[in-house]
XYZ file of C-alpha atoms in Angstrom:
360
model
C 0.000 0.000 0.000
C 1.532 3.070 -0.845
C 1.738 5.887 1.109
C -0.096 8.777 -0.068
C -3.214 5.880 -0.395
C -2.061 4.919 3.364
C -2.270 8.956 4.700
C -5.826 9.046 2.958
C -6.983 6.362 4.781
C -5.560 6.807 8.549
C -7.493 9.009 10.541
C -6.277 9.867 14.664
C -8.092 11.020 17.636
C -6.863 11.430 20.893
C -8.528 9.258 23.625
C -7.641 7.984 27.299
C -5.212 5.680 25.891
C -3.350 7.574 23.483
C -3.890 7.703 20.130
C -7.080 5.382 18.707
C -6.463 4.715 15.336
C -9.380 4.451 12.920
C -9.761 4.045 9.777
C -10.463 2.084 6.391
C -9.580 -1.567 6.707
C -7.778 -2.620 3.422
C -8.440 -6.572 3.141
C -6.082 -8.717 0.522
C -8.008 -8.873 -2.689
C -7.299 -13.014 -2.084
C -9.424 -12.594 0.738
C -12.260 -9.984 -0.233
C -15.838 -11.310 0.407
C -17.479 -11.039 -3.363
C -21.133 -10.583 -3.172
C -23.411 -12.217 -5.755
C -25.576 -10.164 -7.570
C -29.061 -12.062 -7.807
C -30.741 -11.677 -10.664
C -34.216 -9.435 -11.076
C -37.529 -11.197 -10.137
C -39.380 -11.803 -13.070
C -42.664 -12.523 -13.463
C -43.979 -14.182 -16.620
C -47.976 -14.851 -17.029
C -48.781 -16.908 -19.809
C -52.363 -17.671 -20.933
C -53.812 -21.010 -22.134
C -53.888 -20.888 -26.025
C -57.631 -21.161 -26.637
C -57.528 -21.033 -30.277
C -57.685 -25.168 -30.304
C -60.682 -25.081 -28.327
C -62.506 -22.395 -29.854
C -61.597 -23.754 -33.684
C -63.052 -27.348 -32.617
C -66.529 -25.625 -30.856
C -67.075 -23.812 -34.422
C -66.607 -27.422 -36.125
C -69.109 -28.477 -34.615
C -73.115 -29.196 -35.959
C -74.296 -26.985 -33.133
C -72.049 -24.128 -33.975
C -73.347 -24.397 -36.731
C -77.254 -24.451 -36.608
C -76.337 -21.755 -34.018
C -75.370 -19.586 -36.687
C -77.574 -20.415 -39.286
C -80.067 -19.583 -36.942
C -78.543 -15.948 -36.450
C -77.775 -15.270 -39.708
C -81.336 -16.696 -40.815
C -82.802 -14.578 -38.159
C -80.654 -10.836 -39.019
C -81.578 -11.176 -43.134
C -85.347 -11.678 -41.859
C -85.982 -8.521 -39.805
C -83.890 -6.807 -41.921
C -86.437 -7.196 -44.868
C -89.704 -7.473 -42.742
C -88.943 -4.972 -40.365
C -92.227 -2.333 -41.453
C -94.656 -5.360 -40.857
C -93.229 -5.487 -37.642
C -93.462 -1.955 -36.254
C -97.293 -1.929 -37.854
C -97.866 -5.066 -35.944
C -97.274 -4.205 -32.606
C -98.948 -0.752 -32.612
C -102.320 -2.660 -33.721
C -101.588 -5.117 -31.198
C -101.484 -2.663 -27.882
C -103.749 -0.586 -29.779
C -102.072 2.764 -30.543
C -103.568 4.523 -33.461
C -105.324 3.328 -36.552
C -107.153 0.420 -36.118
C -106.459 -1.258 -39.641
C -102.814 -2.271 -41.540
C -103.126 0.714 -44.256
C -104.374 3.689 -41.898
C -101.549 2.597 -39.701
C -98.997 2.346 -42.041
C -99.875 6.016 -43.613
C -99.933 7.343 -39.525
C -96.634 6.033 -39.304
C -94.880 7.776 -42.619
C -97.085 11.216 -41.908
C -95.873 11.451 -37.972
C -92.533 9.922 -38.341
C -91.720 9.476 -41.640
C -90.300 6.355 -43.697
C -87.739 5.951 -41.132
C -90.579 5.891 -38.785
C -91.338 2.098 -40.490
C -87.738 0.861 -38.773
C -88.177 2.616 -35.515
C -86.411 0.389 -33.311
C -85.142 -1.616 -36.086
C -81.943 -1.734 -34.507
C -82.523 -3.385 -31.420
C -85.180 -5.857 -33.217
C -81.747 -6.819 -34.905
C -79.795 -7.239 -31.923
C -82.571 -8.838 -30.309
C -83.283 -11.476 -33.160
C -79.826 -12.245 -34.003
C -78.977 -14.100 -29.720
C -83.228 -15.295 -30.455
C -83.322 -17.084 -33.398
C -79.603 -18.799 -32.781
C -80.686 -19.666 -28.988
C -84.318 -20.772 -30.729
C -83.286 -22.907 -33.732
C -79.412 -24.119 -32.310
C -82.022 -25.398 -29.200
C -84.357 -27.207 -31.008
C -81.767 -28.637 -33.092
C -80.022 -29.984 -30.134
C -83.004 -31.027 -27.543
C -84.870 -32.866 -30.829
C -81.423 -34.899 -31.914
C -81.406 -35.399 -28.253
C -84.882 -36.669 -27.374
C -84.741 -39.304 -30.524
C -81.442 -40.545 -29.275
C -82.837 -41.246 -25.953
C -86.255 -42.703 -27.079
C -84.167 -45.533 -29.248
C -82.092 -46.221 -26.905
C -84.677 -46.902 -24.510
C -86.835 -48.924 -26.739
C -83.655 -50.940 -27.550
C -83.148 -51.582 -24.001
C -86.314 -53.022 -23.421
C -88.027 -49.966 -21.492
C -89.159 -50.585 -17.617
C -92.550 -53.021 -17.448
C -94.507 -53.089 -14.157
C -97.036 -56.045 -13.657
C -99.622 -55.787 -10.972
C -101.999 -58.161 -11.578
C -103.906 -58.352 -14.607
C -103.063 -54.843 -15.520
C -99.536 -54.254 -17.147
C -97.761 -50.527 -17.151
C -95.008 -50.099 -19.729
C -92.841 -46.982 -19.295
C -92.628 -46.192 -22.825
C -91.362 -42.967 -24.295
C -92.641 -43.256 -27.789
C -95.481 -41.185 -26.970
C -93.333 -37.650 -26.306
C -92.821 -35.697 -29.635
C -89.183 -34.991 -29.957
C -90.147 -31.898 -31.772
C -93.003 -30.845 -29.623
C -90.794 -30.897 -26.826
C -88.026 -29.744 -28.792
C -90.376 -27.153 -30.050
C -91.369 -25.627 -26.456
C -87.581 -25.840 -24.608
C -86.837 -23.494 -28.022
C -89.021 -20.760 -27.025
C -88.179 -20.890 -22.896
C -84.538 -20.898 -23.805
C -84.345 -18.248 -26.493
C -87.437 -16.162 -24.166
C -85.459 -16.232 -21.010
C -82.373 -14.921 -22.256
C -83.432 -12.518 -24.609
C -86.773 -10.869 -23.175
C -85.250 -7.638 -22.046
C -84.525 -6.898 -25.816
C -88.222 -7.117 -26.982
C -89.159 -4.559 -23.679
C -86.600 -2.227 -25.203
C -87.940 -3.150 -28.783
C -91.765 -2.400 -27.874
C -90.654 1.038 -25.602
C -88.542 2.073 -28.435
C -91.206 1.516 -31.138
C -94.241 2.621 -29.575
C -93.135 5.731 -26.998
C -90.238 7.475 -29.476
C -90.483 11.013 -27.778
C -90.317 9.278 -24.644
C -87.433 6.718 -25.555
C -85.493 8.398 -28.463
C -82.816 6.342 -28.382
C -81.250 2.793 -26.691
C -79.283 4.372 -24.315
C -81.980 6.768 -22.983
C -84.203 4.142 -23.258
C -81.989 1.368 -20.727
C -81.058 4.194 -18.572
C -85.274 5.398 -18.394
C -86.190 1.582 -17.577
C -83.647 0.690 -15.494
C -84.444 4.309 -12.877
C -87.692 3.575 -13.109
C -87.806 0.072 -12.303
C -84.185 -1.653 -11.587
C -83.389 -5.125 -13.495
C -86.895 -6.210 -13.161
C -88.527 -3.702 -15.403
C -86.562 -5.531 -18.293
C -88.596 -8.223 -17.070
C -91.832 -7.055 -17.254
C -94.635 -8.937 -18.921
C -92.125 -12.423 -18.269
C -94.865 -14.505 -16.910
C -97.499 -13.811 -19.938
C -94.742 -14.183 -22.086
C -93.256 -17.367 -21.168
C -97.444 -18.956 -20.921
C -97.916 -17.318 -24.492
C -94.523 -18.859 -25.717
C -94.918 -22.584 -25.322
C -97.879 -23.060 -27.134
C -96.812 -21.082 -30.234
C -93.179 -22.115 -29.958
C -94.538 -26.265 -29.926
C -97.052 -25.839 -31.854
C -94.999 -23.551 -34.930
C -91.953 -26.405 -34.679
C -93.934 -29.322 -34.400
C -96.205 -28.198 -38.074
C -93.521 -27.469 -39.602
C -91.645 -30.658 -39.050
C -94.740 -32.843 -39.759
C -96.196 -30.762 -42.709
C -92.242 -31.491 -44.569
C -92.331 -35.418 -43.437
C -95.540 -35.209 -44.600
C -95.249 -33.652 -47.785
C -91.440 -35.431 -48.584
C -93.011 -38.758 -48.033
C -95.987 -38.129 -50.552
C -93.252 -36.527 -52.913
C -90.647 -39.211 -52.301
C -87.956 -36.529 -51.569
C -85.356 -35.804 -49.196
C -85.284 -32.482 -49.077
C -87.896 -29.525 -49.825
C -86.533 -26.778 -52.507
C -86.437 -23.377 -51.491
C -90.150 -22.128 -52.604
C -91.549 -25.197 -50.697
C -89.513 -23.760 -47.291
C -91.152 -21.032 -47.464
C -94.710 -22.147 -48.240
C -94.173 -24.514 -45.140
C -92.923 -22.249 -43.079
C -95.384 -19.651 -43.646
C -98.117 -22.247 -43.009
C -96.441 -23.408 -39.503
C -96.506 -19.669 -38.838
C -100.062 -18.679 -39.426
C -101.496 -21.711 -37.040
C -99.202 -21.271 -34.865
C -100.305 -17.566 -34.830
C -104.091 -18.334 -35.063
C -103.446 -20.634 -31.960
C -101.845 -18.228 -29.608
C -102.436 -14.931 -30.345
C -104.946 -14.080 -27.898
C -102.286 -14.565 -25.701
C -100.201 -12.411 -27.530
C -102.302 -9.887 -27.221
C -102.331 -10.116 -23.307
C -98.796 -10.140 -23.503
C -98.102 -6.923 -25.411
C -100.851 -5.174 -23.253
C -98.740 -6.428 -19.928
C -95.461 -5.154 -21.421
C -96.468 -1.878 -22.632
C -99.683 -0.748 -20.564
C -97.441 1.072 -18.002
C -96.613 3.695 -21.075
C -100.827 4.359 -21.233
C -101.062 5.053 -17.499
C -102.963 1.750 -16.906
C -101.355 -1.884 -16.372
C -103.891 -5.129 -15.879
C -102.350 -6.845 -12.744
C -102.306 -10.258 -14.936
C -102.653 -12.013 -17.931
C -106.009 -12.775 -17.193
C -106.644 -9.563 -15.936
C -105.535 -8.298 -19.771
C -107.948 -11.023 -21.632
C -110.676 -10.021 -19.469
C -109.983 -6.301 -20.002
C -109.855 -6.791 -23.515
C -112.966 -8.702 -23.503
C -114.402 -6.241 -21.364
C -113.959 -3.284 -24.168
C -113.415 -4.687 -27.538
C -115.502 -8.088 -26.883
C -114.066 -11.232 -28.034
C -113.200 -9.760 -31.572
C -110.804 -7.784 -29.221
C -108.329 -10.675 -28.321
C -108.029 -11.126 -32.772
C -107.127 -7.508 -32.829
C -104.394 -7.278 -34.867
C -104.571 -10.605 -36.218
C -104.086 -9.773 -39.846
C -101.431 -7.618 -39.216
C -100.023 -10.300 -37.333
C -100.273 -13.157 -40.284
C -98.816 -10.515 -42.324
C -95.458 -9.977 -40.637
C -95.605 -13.616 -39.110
C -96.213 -15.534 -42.415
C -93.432 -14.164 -44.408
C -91.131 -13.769 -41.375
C -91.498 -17.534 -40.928
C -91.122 -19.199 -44.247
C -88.228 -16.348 -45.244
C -86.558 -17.441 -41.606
C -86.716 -21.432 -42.435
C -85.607 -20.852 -46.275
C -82.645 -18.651 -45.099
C -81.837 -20.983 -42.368
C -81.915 -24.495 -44.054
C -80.068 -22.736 -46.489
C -77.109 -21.431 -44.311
C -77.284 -24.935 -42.550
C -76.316 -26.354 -46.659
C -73.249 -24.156 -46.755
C -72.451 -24.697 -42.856
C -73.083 -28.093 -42.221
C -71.496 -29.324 -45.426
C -68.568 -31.085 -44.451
C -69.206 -35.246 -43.832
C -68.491 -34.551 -40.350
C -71.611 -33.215 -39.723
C -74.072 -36.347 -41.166
């Protein structure tokens, strides 16, 4: 150590036994403690690649029906959507009482937009419908007829008491009727706050002018449940038309394939047949309907029945029986077409979806 490095280091201070020395202790570079340096914490968070997963779900036939069923659904309104806004102002009963003084109320106060109001959330609230609907029935009517062969093949359960005999036989369920009414409780559950917003939005414009105004109005008037309103009359009104409309249209096309010897109907004949399945299952429930719309929108004419059958019995009341057919013709108008154009566009997606041999 050399030392002008030695003088820099010593320092001296004057204690009770002499002179203390302090200072910097120099250690042998042989014997200098090294300290390891660890390495930064890193922290790496990797997610699970999906894209396997996701591919395979799209392969499948009920991705598949799924969308068909959206897509079938989107092209419908999109075409139909004036038959739709004239229906459901006949069918609570705002303005002109028949289809042509309605539609001219409807260009003079609003214009020809006024013929889509609320066209846009009818298109957001078809596109979830008709996929839940159709991709449902689909499923629960491949699922029923798997079940009802496999339990005839397994001899179904046979009690014996006595003389009298009890088979437990499941060939007496419809596959499609049942298919037919889990469609519309599936696709009704899940996407009945869209048709509130639809009806506010359509019949109450200079109240709701808008979606957003119209969520935020419900929602501070009434919390979550106001997007629920009218659920009970709704979900009674549903299963009759939802079995009913499947379960014609399936029979009428076995019907009318097995007196044709076909496989398959042709486009014109998907539409004739769907528009048939449409109007009787219209004709059958629409009473009902008409409850149902009453429920849903009375609160916007100051007065709202307690019940359904408070709203059949108030109709009845001041329109007489005619009253619960108010509307019908409107109804067949936008229901016919909107059903056969639905099933053409959908068996026809299902053709370019469900192509691949996978899928038979």
């Amino acid at each position: 150590m050399s030392q002008k490095s030695s003088s820099q280091n010593k320092k001296y201070r004057a204690g009770a036994f002499g002179d203390i020395y302090t200072g910097i202790v120099m250690l042998p570079k042989e014997i200098e403690i090294e300290k390891e340096v660890s390495p930064p914490l890193e922290l790496r968070f990797q997610l699970p690649d999906f894209r396997a997963a996701v591919q395979d779900v799209l392969k499948t036939r009920e991705a598949g029906e799924f969308l068909s069923g959206a897509l079938a659904g989107a092209m419908t309104k999109a075409v139909l959507a004036p038959l739709e806004t004239i229906r459901t102002r006949m069918v609570v009963g705002v303005g002109s009482k028949n289809i042509s003084g309605s539609f001219l109320e409807v260009i003079e106060q609003q214009g020809w937009q006024g013929l889509w109001a609320g066209n846009g959330i009818n298109m957001l609230r078809i596109i979830p419908t008709q996929a839940i609907e159709l991709g449902t029935f689909e499923c629960v009517k491949r699922t029923m007829t798997s079940a009802q062969e496999k339990w005839s093949e397994n001899e179904f359960p046979k009690v014996q008491i006595g003389p009298l005999s009890l088979n437990f036989s499941l060939s007496w369920i419809s596959p499609v009727a049942v298919a037919g009414a889990a469609a519309g409780v599936a696709s009704t559950l899940v996407c009945h706050p869209l048709e509130v917003l639809k009806d506010r939005l359509t019949i109450s414009r200079d109240v709701y002018p808008n979606l957003s105004i119209a969520i935020s109005k419900i929602y501070k008037d009434g919390g979550i449940g106001a997007f629920y309103s009218g659920i009970s009359p709704t979900l009674i009104g549903m299963l009759p038309y939802s079995t009913c409309y499947y379960f014609m249209y399936d029979t009428i096309k076995t019907s009318y394939c097995k007196s044709k010897n076909k496989k398959t109907l042709n486009r014109p004949e998907m539409l004739v047949l769907g528009a048939l399945a449409g109007l009787t299952a219209s004709t059958i429930s629409f009473p009902l309907e008409v409850a149902r719309k009453r429920l849903m929108v009375g609160a916007l004419q100051g007065k709202c029945p307690p019940h359904m059958a408070g709203a059949l019995s108030e109709v009845i009341h001041e329109e007489g029986l005619m009253g619960l057919y108010r509307g019908w013709g409107a109804s067949c108008l936008k229901v016919m077409p909107s059903s056969g154009i639905t099933w053409m566009f959908y068996e026809a997606w299902k053709d370019i979806l469900l192509s691949d041999k996978r899928f038979i």
